[in-house]
Amino acid sequence: TASQISACLVGSEMCIRDRRSWVGFVVPGVILDLLQKSRQESESQAIFADVDWRINDALTVNFGGRYTKDDKETVQTGMVNASNDETWNEFTPRVGLRYEFSDNIMAYATYSTGYRAGGFNGRVNSVEEAIQPYDPETVDNIEVGFKSEWMDSRVRFNASYFVMNYDDKQEELQLPSDTGTGQKTVVTNASEATIQGLELEAQALIGEGFSLRANIGFLDTEYDLSLIHISEPTRQAEIAGGGVGGEKKGGGGGGGGG
């Protein structure tokens, strides 16, 4: 047996200062200066480790994990005066299997989790909206697939199938506003959702400096539980934009290298 271990500690800071809004269209052609300044600060720290354990010449087991801590603060001044801070932390594990049938054919399976920190909205109409954070978003991801090369590595064919289950999914929504604009854009925990898909990839080296490549994917997305009403146009826009919020997280493409 053989093993490989890696670990890393990372950190980052971000500050958004003095975002001022001119809103309110009470009379056509007249813009009301409704002073509202938003200052937000965030700090993120994480430590992660990854271990490859080669059980035999064919089978390798991978274990990994990441612990993330996020601190965020919001300060609102103007028509609404309020401040608040919040801390979130999450451990996101990952485990995978990789089996090499030969030097040219490998299959893999992974289970991983993903996490997106909560936060505060910058455009607010009340103290309650200013101090109330939205919750973190989490996702569980399962993926299986294989990678192969044929004809002295002149032909490559890969396939994968994945399922992602979102909890407290964050969505940016247009909602009615109490101010003169009539609407506001906010981030909220809108739903639980499931995304599943199949991806196929083929590539062939035809001749010196000339190759052909083809990809095809099938994606099925579904809101399992809407915590708020999501209009049909918004739902269709999400699907057209890549499916219920978009990208694969927490281990997409995972597996197995090679």
Coordinates of C-alpha atoms in Angstrom, one line a residue, residues 1-198:
T1 CA 0.0 0.0 0.0
A2 CA 1.0 3.6 -0.5
S3 CA -0.5 7.0 0.6
Q4 CA -0.2 10.6 -0.3
I5 CA -1.3 13.4 2.1
S6 CA -1.7 17.1 1.5
A7 CA -3.1 20.0 3.6
C8 CA -3.4 23.7 3.3
L9 CA -4.7 26.7 5.3
V10 CA -6.2 29.7 3.4
G11 CA -7.8 33.0 4.3
S12 CA -9.4 35.9 2.5
E13 CA -11.0 39.3 3.3
M14 CA -13.4 41.5 1.4
C15 CA -15.0 44.8 2.1
I16 CA -17.8 46.7 0.2
R17 CA -18.0 50.3 1.4
D18 CA -20.5 53.1 1.0
R19 CA -22.8 51.8 -1.7
R20 CA -25.3 54.7 -2.2
S21 CA -28.6 54.3 -4.0
W22 CA -30.7 56.9 -5.9
V23 CA -34.1 55.4 -6.0
G24 CA -37.8 56.4 -6.2
F25 CA -39.7 57.4 -9.3
V26 CA -42.7 59.2 -7.9
V27 CA -43.0 61.6 -10.8
P28 CA -41.9 60.6 -14.3
G29 CA -38.4 62.0 -15.0
V30 CA -37.8 62.8 -11.4
I31 CA -35.2 60.8 -9.4
L32 CA -35.4 61.1 -5.6
D33 CA -32.2 60.9 -3.7
L34 CA -33.1 58.5 -0.9
L35 CA -29.8 58.2 1.0
Q36 CA -29.0 54.7 2.0
K37 CA -25.4 53.6 2.5
S38 CA -24.4 50.0 2.9
R39 CA -21.0 48.8 4.2
Q40 CA -20.3 45.1 4.3
E41 CA -17.2 43.3 5.5
S42 CA -16.4 39.6 5.2
E43 CA -13.6 37.3 6.3
S44 CA -13.2 33.7 5.4
Q45 CA -10.7 31.1 6.7
A46 CA -10.4 27.5 5.7
I47 CA -8.2 24.5 6.3
F48 CA -8.4 21.4 4.1
A49 CA -6.6 18.1 3.8
D50 CA -6.6 15.4 1.1
V51 CA -5.3 11.8 1.4
D52 CA -4.8 9.2 -1.3
W53 CA -4.5 5.6 0.0
R54 CA -3.4 3.1 -2.7
I55 CA -4.7 -0.2 -1.5
N56 CA -3.2 -2.2 -4.3
D57 CA -2.1 -1.7 -7.9
A58 CA -5.6 -1.2 -9.1
L59 CA -7.6 0.4 -6.2
T60 CA -7.1 3.8 -4.7
V61 CA -9.2 5.4 -2.0
N62 CA -9.4 9.1 -1.5
F63 CA -10.4 11.0 1.7
G64 CA -10.6 14.7 1.9
G65 CA -12.3 17.4 4.0
R66 CA -12.5 21.2 4.4
Y67 CA -13.4 23.2 7.4
T68 CA -14.6 26.8 6.5
K69 CA -15.3 29.7 8.8
D70 CA -17.0 32.8 7.5
D71 CA -17.5 36.1 9.4
K72 CA -19.6 38.8 7.9
E73 CA -20.7 42.2 9.1
T74 CA -23.2 44.7 7.7
V75 CA -23.7 48.4 8.6
Q76 CA -26.6 50.4 7.1
T77 CA -26.9 54.2 7.5
G78 CA -29.4 56.6 6.0
M79 CA -33.1 56.0 5.8
V80 CA -32.5 52.7 7.7
N81 CA -29.9 52.6 10.4
A82 CA -28.9 49.1 11.6
S83 CA -25.9 46.8 12.0
N84 CA -25.4 43.1 12.6
D85 CA -22.7 40.4 12.3
E86 CA -22.9 36.7 11.9
T87 CA -20.5 33.7 11.8
W88 CA -21.0 30.5 9.9
N89 CA -18.8 27.4 9.8
E90 CA -19.1 24.2 8.0
F91 CA -17.2 20.9 7.5
T92 CA -17.5 19.5 4.0
P93 CA -16.1 15.9 3.5
R94 CA -15.2 14.1 0.4
V95 CA -14.6 10.4 -0.3
G96 CA -13.8 8.7 -3.5
L97 CA -12.8 5.3 -5.1
R98 CA -10.7 4.9 -8.2
Y99 CA -10.2 1.5 -9.9
E100 CA -7.8 1.1 -12.8
F101 CA -8.7 -1.9 -14.9
S102 CA -5.6 -1.3 -17.0
D103 CA -3.3 1.5 -18.0
N104 CA -6.0 2.8 -20.3
I105 CA -9.3 2.2 -18.5
M106 CA -10.3 3.7 -15.1
A107 CA -13.6 3.9 -13.2
Y108 CA -14.4 6.2 -10.3
A109 CA -17.1 7.1 -7.8
T110 CA -17.1 10.1 -5.4
Y111 CA -19.3 11.5 -2.7
S112 CA -18.7 15.1 -1.7
T113 CA -20.4 18.1 -0.1
G114 CA -20.4 21.8 -0.9
Y115 CA -21.1 24.9 1.0
R116 CA -21.8 28.6 0.3
A117 CA -21.8 31.0 3.2
G118 CA -24.8 33.0 4.2
G119 CA -24.8 36.8 4.1
F120 CA -26.7 40.1 4.3
N121 CA -28.6 41.9 1.6
G122 CA -27.2 45.3 0.7
R123 CA -30.5 46.9 -0.4
V124 CA -33.0 47.1 2.5
N125 CA -36.2 48.9 3.4
S126 CA -36.4 48.2 7.1
V127 CA -34.3 47.4 10.1
E128 CA -35.6 43.8 10.0
E129 CA -34.3 43.4 6.5
A130 CA -31.0 44.9 7.4
I131 CA -30.2 42.7 10.3
Q132 CA -31.8 39.4 9.0
P133 CA -29.2 37.2 7.2
Y134 CA -29.9 34.6 4.7
D135 CA -28.6 31.1 5.6
P136 CA -25.8 29.1 4.0
E137 CA -26.4 26.9 1.0
T138 CA -25.3 23.2 1.1
V139 CA -25.2 20.5 -1.6
D140 CA -24.5 16.8 -1.6
N141 CA -22.9 15.5 -4.8
I142 CA -22.6 11.9 -6.0
E143 CA -20.8 11.1 -9.2
V144 CA -19.8 7.9 -11.0
G145 CA -17.9 7.6 -14.2
F146 CA -15.1 6.1 -16.2
K147 CA -12.2 7.4 -18.4
S148 CA -10.6 5.4 -21.2
E149 CA -8.2 5.5 -24.0
W150 CA -8.1 3.2 -27.1
M151 CA -6.0 2.5 -30.2
D152 CA -2.7 3.5 -28.7
S153 CA -4.3 6.5 -27.0
R154 CA -5.5 7.9 -30.3
V155 CA -9.1 7.6 -29.1
R156 CA -10.5 8.8 -25.8
F157 CA -13.9 8.2 -24.4
N158 CA -15.2 9.4 -21.0
A159 CA -18.6 9.2 -19.3
S160 CA -20.0 10.4 -16.0
Y161 CA -23.3 10.6 -14.2
F162 CA -24.0 12.9 -11.2
V163 CA -26.7 13.8 -8.8
M164 CA -26.7 17.0 -6.7
N165 CA -29.1 17.7 -3.8
Y166 CA -29.3 21.3 -2.7
D167 CA -30.6 22.4 0.7
D168 CA -31.5 26.1 1.5
K169 CA -30.6 27.0 -2.0
Q170 CA -29.7 30.7 -2.4
E171 CA -31.5 32.5 -5.2
E172 CA -31.4 36.2 -6.3
L173 CA -35.0 37.3 -6.7
Q174 CA -37.0 40.3 -7.7
L175 CA -39.6 41.1 -5.0
P176 CA -42.1 43.9 -4.3
S177 CA -40.6 46.9 -2.5
D178 CA -42.1 49.5 -0.2
T179 CA -40.1 52.3 -1.8
G180 CA -40.9 54.2 -4.9
T181 CA -39.1 51.8 -7.2
G182 CA -41.7 49.1 -6.7
Q183 CA -39.2 46.2 -6.6
K184 CA -36.0 45.1 -5.0
T185 CA -33.4 42.5 -5.7
V186 CA -32.6 40.3 -2.7
V187 CA -30.8 37.0 -2.0
T188 CA -32.9 34.5 -0.1
N189 CA -33.0 30.8 0.7
A190 CA -35.7 30.0 -1.9
S191 CA -35.8 26.3 -2.3
E192 CA -34.5 22.7 -2.1
A193 CA -33.5 21.4 -5.5
T194 CA -32.1 18.4 -7.3
I195 CA -29.9 18.4 -10.4
Q196 CA -28.9 15.2 -12.2
G197 CA -27.1 14.8 -15.4
L198 CA -25.2 12.6 -17.8

